[in-house]
CSV table of C-alpha atoms and ligand atoms in Angstrom, one decimal:
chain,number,residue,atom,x,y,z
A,685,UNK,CA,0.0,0.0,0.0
A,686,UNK,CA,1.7,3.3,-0.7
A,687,UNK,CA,2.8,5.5,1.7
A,688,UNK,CA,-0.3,8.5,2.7
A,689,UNK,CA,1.4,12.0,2.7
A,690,UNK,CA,1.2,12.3,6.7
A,691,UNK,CA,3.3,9.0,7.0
A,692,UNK,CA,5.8,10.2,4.0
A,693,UNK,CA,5.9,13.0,6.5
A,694,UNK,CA,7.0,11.3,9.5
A,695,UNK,CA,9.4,9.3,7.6
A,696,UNK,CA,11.1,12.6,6.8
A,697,UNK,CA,11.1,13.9,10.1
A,698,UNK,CA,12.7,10.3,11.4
A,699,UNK,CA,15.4,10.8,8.8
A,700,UNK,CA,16.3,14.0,9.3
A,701,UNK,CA,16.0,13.6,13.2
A,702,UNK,CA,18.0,10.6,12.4
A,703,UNK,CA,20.5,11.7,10.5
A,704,UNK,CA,21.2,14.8,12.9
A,705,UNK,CA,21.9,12.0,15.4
A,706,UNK,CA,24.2,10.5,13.1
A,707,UNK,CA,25.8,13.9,12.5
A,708,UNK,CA,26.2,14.3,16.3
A,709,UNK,CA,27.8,11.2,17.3
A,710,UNK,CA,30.3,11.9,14.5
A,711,UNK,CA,31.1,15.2,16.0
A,712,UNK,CA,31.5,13.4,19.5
A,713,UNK,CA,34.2,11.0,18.3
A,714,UNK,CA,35.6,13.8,16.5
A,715,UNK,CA,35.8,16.3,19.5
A,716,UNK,CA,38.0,13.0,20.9
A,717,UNK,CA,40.3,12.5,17.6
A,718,UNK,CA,43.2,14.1,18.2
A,719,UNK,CA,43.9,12.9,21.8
A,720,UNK,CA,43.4,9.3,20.5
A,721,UNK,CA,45.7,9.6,18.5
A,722,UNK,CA,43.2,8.9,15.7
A,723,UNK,CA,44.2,12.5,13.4
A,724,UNK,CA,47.4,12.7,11.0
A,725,UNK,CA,48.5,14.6,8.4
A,726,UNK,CA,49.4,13.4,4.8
A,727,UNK,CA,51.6,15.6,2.5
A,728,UNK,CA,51.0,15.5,-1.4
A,729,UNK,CA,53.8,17.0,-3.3
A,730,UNK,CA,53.9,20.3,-5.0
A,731,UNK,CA,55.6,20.1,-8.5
A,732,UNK,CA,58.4,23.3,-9.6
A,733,UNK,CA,57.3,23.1,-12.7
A,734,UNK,CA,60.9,25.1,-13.9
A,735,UNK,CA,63.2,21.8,-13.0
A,736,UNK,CA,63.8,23.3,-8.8
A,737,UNK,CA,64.1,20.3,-6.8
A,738,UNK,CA,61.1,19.3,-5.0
A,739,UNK,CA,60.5,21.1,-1.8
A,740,UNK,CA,57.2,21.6,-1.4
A,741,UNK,CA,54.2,19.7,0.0
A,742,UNK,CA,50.4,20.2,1.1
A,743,UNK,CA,49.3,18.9,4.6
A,744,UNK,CA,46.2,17.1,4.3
A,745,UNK,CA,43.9,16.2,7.4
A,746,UNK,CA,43.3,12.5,7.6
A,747,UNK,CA,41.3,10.7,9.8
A,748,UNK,CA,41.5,7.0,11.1
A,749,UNK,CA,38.5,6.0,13.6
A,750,UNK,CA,39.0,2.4,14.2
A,751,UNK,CA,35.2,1.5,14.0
A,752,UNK,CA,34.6,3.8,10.7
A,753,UNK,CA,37.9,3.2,8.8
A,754,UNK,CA,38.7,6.4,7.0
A,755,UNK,CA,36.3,9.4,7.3
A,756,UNK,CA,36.5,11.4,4.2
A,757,UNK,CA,37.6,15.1,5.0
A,758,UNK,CA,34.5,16.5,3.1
A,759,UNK,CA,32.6,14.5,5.4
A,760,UNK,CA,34.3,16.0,8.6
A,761,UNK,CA,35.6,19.0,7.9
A,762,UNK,CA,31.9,20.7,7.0
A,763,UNK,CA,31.0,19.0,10.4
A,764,UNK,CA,33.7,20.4,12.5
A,765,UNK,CA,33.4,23.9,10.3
A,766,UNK,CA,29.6,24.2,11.3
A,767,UNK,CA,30.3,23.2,15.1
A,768,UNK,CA,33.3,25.6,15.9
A,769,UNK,CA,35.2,22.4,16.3
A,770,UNK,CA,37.5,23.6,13.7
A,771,UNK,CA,39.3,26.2,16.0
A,772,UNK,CA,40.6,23.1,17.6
A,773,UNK,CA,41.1,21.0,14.9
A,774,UNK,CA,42.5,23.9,12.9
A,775,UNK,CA,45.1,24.7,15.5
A,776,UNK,CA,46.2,20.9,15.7
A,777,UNK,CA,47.0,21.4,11.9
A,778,UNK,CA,48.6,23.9,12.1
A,779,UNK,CA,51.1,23.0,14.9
A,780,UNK,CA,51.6,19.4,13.3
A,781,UNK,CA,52.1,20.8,10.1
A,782,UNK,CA,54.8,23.5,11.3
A,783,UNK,CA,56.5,20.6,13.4
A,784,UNK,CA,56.7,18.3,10.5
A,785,UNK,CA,57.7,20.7,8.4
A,786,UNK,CA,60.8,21.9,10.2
A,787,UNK,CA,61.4,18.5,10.8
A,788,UNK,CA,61.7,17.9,7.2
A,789,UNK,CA,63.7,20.7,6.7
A,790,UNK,CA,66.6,19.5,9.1
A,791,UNK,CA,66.3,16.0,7.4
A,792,UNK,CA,66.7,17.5,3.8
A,793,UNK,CA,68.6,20.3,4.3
A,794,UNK,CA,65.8,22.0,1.6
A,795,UNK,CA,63.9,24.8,2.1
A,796,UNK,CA,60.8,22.3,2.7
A,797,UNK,CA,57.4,24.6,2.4
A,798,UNK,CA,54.1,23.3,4.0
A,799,UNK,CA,50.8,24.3,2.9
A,800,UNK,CA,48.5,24.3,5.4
A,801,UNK,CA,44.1,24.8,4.7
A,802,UNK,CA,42.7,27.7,6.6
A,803,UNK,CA,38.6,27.7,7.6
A,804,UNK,CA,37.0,31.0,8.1
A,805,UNK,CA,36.5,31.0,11.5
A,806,UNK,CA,40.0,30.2,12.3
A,807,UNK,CA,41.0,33.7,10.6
A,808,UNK,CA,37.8,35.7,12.1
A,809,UNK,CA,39.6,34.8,15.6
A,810,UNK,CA,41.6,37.7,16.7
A,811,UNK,CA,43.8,36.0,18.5
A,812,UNK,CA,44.6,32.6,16.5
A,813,UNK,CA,47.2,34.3,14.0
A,814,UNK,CA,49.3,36.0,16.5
A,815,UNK,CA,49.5,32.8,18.4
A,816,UNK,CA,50.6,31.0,15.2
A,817,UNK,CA,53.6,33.3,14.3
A,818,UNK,CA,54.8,33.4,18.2
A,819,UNK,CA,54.6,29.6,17.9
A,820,UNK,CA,57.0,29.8,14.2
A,821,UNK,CA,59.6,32.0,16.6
A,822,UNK,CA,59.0,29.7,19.5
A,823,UNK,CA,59.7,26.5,17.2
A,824,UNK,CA,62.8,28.5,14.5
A,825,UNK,CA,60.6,28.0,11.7
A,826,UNK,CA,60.6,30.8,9.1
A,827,UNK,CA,57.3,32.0,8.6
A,828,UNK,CA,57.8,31.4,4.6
A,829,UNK,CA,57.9,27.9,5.0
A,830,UNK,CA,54.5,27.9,5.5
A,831,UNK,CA,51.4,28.7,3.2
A,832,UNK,CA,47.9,29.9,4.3
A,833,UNK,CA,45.7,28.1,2.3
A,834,UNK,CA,42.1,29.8,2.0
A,835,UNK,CA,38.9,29.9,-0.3
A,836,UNK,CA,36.6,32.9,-1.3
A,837,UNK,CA,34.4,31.5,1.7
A,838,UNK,CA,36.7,33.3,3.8
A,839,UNK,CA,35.3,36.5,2.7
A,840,UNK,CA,31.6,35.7,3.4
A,841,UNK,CA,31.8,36.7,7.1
A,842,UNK,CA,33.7,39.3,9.0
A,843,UNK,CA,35.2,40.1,5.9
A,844,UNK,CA,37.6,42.9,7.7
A,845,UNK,CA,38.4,41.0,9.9
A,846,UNK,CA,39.8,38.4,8.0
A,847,UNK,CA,41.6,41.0,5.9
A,848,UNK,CA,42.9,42.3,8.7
A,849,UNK,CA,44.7,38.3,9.6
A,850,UNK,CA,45.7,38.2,6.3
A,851,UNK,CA,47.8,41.0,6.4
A,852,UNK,CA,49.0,40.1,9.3
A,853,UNK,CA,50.2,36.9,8.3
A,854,UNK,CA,51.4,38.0,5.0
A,855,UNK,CA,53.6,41.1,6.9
A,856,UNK,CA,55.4,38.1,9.0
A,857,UNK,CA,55.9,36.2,5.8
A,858,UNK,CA,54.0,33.4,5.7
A,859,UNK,CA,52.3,33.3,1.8
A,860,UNK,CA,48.5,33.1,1.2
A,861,UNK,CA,47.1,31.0,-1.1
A,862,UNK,CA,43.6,31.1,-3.0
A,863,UNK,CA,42.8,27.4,-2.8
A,864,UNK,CA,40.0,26.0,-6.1
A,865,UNK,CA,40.3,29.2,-7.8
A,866,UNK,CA,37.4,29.2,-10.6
A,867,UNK,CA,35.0,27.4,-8.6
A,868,UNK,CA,32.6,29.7,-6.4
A,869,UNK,CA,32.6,33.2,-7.3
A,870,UNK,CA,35.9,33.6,-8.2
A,871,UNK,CA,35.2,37.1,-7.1
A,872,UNK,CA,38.2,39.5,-8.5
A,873,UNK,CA,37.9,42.4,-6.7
A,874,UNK,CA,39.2,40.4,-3.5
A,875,UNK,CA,42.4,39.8,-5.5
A,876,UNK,CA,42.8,43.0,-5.7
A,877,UNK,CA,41.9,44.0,-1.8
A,878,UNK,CA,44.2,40.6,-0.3
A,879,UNK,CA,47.6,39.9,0.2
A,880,UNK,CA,47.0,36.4,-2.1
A,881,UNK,CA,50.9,34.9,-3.0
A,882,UNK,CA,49.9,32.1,-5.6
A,883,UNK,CA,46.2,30.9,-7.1
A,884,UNK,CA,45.6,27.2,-6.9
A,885,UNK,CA,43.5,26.5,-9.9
A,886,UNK,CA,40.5,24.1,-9.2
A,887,UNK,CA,41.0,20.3,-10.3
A,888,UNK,CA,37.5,21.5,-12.6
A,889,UNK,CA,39.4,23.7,-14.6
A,890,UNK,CA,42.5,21.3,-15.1
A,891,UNK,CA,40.7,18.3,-16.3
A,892,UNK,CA,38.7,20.2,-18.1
A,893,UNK,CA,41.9,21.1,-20.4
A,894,UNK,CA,42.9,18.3,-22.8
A,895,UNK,CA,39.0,18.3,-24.3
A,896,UNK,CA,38.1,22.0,-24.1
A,897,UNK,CA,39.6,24.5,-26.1
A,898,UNK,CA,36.9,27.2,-23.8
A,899,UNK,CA,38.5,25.5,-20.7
A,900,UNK,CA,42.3,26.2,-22.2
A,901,UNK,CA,41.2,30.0,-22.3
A,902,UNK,CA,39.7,30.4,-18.9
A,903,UNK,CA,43.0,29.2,-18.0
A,904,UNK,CA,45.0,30.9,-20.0
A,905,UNK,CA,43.2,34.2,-18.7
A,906,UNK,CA,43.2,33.1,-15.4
A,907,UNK,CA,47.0,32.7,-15.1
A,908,UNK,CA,47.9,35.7,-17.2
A,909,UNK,CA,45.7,37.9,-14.7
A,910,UNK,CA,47.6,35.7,-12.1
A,911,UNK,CA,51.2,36.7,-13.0
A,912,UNK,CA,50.6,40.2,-13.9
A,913,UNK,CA,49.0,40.8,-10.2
A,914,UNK,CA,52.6,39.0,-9.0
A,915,UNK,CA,51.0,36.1,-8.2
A,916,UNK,CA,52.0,32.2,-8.6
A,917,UNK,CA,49.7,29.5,-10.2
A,918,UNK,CA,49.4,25.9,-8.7
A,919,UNK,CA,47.6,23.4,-10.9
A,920,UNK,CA,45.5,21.6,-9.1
A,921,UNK,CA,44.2,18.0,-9.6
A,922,UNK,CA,46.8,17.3,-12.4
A,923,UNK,CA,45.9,13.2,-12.9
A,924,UNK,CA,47.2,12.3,-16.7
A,925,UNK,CA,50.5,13.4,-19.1
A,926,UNK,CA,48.1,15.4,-21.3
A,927,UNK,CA,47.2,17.6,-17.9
A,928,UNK,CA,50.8,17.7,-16.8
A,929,UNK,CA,51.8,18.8,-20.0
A,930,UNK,CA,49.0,21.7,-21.0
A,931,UNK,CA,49.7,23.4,-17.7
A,932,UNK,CA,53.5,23.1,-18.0
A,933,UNK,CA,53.3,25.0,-21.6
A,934,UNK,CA,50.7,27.6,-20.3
A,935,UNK,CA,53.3,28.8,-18.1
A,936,UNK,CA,51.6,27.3,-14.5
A,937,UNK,CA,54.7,28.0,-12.0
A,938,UNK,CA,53.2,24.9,-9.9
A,939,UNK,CA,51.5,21.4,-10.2
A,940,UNK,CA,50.1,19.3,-7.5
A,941,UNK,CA,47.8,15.8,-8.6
A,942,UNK,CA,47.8,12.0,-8.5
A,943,UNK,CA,50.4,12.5,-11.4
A,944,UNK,CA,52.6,13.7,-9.8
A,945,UNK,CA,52.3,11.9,-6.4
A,946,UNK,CA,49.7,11.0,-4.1
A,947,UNK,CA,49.2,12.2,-0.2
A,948,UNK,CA,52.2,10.5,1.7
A,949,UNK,CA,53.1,10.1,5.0
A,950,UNK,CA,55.5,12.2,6.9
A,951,UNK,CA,58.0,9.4,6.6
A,952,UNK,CA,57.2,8.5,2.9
A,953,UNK,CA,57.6,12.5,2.2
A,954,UNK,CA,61.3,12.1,4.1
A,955,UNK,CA,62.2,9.2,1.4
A,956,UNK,CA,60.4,11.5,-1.7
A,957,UNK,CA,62.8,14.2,-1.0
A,958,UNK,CA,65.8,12.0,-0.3
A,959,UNK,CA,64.8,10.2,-3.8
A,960,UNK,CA,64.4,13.6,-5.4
B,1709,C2E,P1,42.0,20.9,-1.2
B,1709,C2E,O1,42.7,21.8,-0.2
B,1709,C2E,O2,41.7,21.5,-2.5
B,1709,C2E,O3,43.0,19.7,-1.3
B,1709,C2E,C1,43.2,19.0,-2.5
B,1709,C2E,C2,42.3,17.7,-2.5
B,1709,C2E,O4,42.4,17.1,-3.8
B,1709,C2E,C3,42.8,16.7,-1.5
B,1709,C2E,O5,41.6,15.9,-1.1
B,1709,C2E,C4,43.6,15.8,-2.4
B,1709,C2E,O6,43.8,14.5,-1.9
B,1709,C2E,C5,42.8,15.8,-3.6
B,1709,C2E,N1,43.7,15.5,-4.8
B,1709,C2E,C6,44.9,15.8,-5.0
B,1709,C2E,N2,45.4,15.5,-6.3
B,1709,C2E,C7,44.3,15.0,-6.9
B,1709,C2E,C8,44.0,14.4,-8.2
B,1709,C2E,O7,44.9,14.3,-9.0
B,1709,C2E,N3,42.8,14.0,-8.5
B,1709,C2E,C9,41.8,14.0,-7.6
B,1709,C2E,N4,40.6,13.6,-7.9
B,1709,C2E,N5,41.9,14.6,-6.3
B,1709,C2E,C10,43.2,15.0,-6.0
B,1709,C2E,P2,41.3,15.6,0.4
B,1709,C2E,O8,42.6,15.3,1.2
B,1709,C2E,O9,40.2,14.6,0.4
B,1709,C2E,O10,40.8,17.0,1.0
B,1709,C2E,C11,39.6,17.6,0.5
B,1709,C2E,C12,39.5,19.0,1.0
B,1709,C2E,O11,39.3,19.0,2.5
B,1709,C2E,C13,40.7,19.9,0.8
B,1709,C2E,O12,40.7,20.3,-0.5
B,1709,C2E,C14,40.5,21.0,1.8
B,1709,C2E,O13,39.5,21.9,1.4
B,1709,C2E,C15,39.8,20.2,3.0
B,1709,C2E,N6,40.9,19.9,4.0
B,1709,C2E,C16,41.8,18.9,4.0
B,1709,C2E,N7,42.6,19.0,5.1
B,1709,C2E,C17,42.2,20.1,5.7
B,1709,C2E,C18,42.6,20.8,6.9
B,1709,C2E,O14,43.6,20.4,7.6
B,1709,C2E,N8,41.9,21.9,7.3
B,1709,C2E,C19,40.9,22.4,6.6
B,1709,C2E,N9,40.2,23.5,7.0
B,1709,C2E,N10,40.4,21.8,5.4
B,1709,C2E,C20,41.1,20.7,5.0
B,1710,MG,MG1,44.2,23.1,-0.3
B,1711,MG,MG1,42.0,22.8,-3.8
């Protein structure tokens, strides 16, 4: 017998109410993560696309609950965004990141660079950036080894705010990245009002390359406005030779995808730059 409208009703209400309970016990094992030991960081490698040896890397937040297996970052990360959890989580990052990264640097003897992914709220806390760049004096990291990696989103709330911890950051040193450029608004006039180092240009726009001649000239635009604002380009999402090779001859300074190398552990990143 099909279902009458008041029951489809209900059976809405149970999912939803269901799935918010779902949602919530998530966030409970995640508030515990990181004292469990049950948080890491993998590093994918960032390829010089003009022959420098490799150096730099993207810190990636990975998850391991031992009852759920791997918990997918999109799935988290929104979770922890919407709870405030972030500020915590975000802070972890950041100091595992730094700590790995000067790590890496004394193994190598490089000038290793960790990029590290920034949420909104972290920068429309007052107090968070200070406390980073104290930390970088604290631990003898130079604040250039690391990258700030944001999106447009960061501009939706307390938009002077966040300026204002951008420009903070950037003064010290460390370099801000636009992360998925093309995606979203891609609104320009915040190029022009941010201290943005490099673009990262959204995996949608590289793989959209090898078929689509309108794809090859958003991205040729895109990184022509890119270097005559000063700015690098990092392709993002590079996955097949075709890719690797458009966005080498279109003058991309950067290239980061499965191509190139996949997220690694700290240790496996030790080896790639000892291989390298
Ligand atoms: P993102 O910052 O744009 O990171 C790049 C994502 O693309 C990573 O997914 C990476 O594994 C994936 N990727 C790299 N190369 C390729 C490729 O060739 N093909 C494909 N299909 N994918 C590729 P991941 O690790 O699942 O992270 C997803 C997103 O989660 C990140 O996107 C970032 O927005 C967010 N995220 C990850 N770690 C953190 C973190 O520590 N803090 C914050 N706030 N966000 C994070
Ligand atoms: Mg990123
Ligand atoms: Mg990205």
């Amino acid at each position: 017998m099909p279902a009458s409208p008041a029951s489809r009703a209900r059976q809405r209400a149970w999912a939803a109410r269901r799935g918010h309970a779902a949602q919530g016990r998530l966030l409970d094992e995640l508030r515990h993560a990181a004292h469990r030991g049950q948080l890491q960081l993998a590093y994918q490698p960032i390829h010089a696309m003009r022959g420098a040896a490799p150096s730099n890397f993207e810190a990636l937040l990975r998850w391991s609950h031992p009852l759920l297996g791997d918990v997918a970052p999109e799935r988290f990360i929104a979770l922890a965004e919407h709870s405030g959890l972030i500020l915590e989580l975000g802070d972890w990052v950041f100091h595992a990141a730094a700590a790995e990264c000067a790590r890496l640097r004394a193994a190598s003897g490089r000038a290793v660079r960790v990029g590290v992914n920034v949420s909104p709220l972290q920068l429309a806390s007052r107090s968070t950036v200070q406390l980073w760049l104290l930390h970088l004096q604290d631990i003898g990291l130079p604040p250039d080894a690391l990258t700030v990696e944001i999106t447009e989103r960061v501009m939706l709330h307390h938009p002077e705010a966040v300026a204002r911890q951008l420009q903070l950051l950037a003064e010290a040193g460390v370099r801000i990245a636009l992360d998925d450029f093309g995606t979203g608004y891609s609104n320009l006039a915040m190029l022009g009002q941010l201290p943005v180092h490099a673009l990262k240009l959204d995996r949608s726009i590289t793989q959209g390359l090898v078929g689509s001649e309108r794809h090859r000239t958003i991205a040729r635009s895109i990184i022509g406005m890119a270097h005559g604002l000063r700015m690098q380009v990092v392709a993002e999402g590079v996955e097949q030779t075709a890719q690797a090779a458009i966005t080498h001859e279109m003058g991309c300074d950067f290239a980061q995808g499965y191509w190139y190398g996949r997220p690694l552990s700290a240790a496996q990143a030790e080896q790639w730059l000892r291989a390298a």
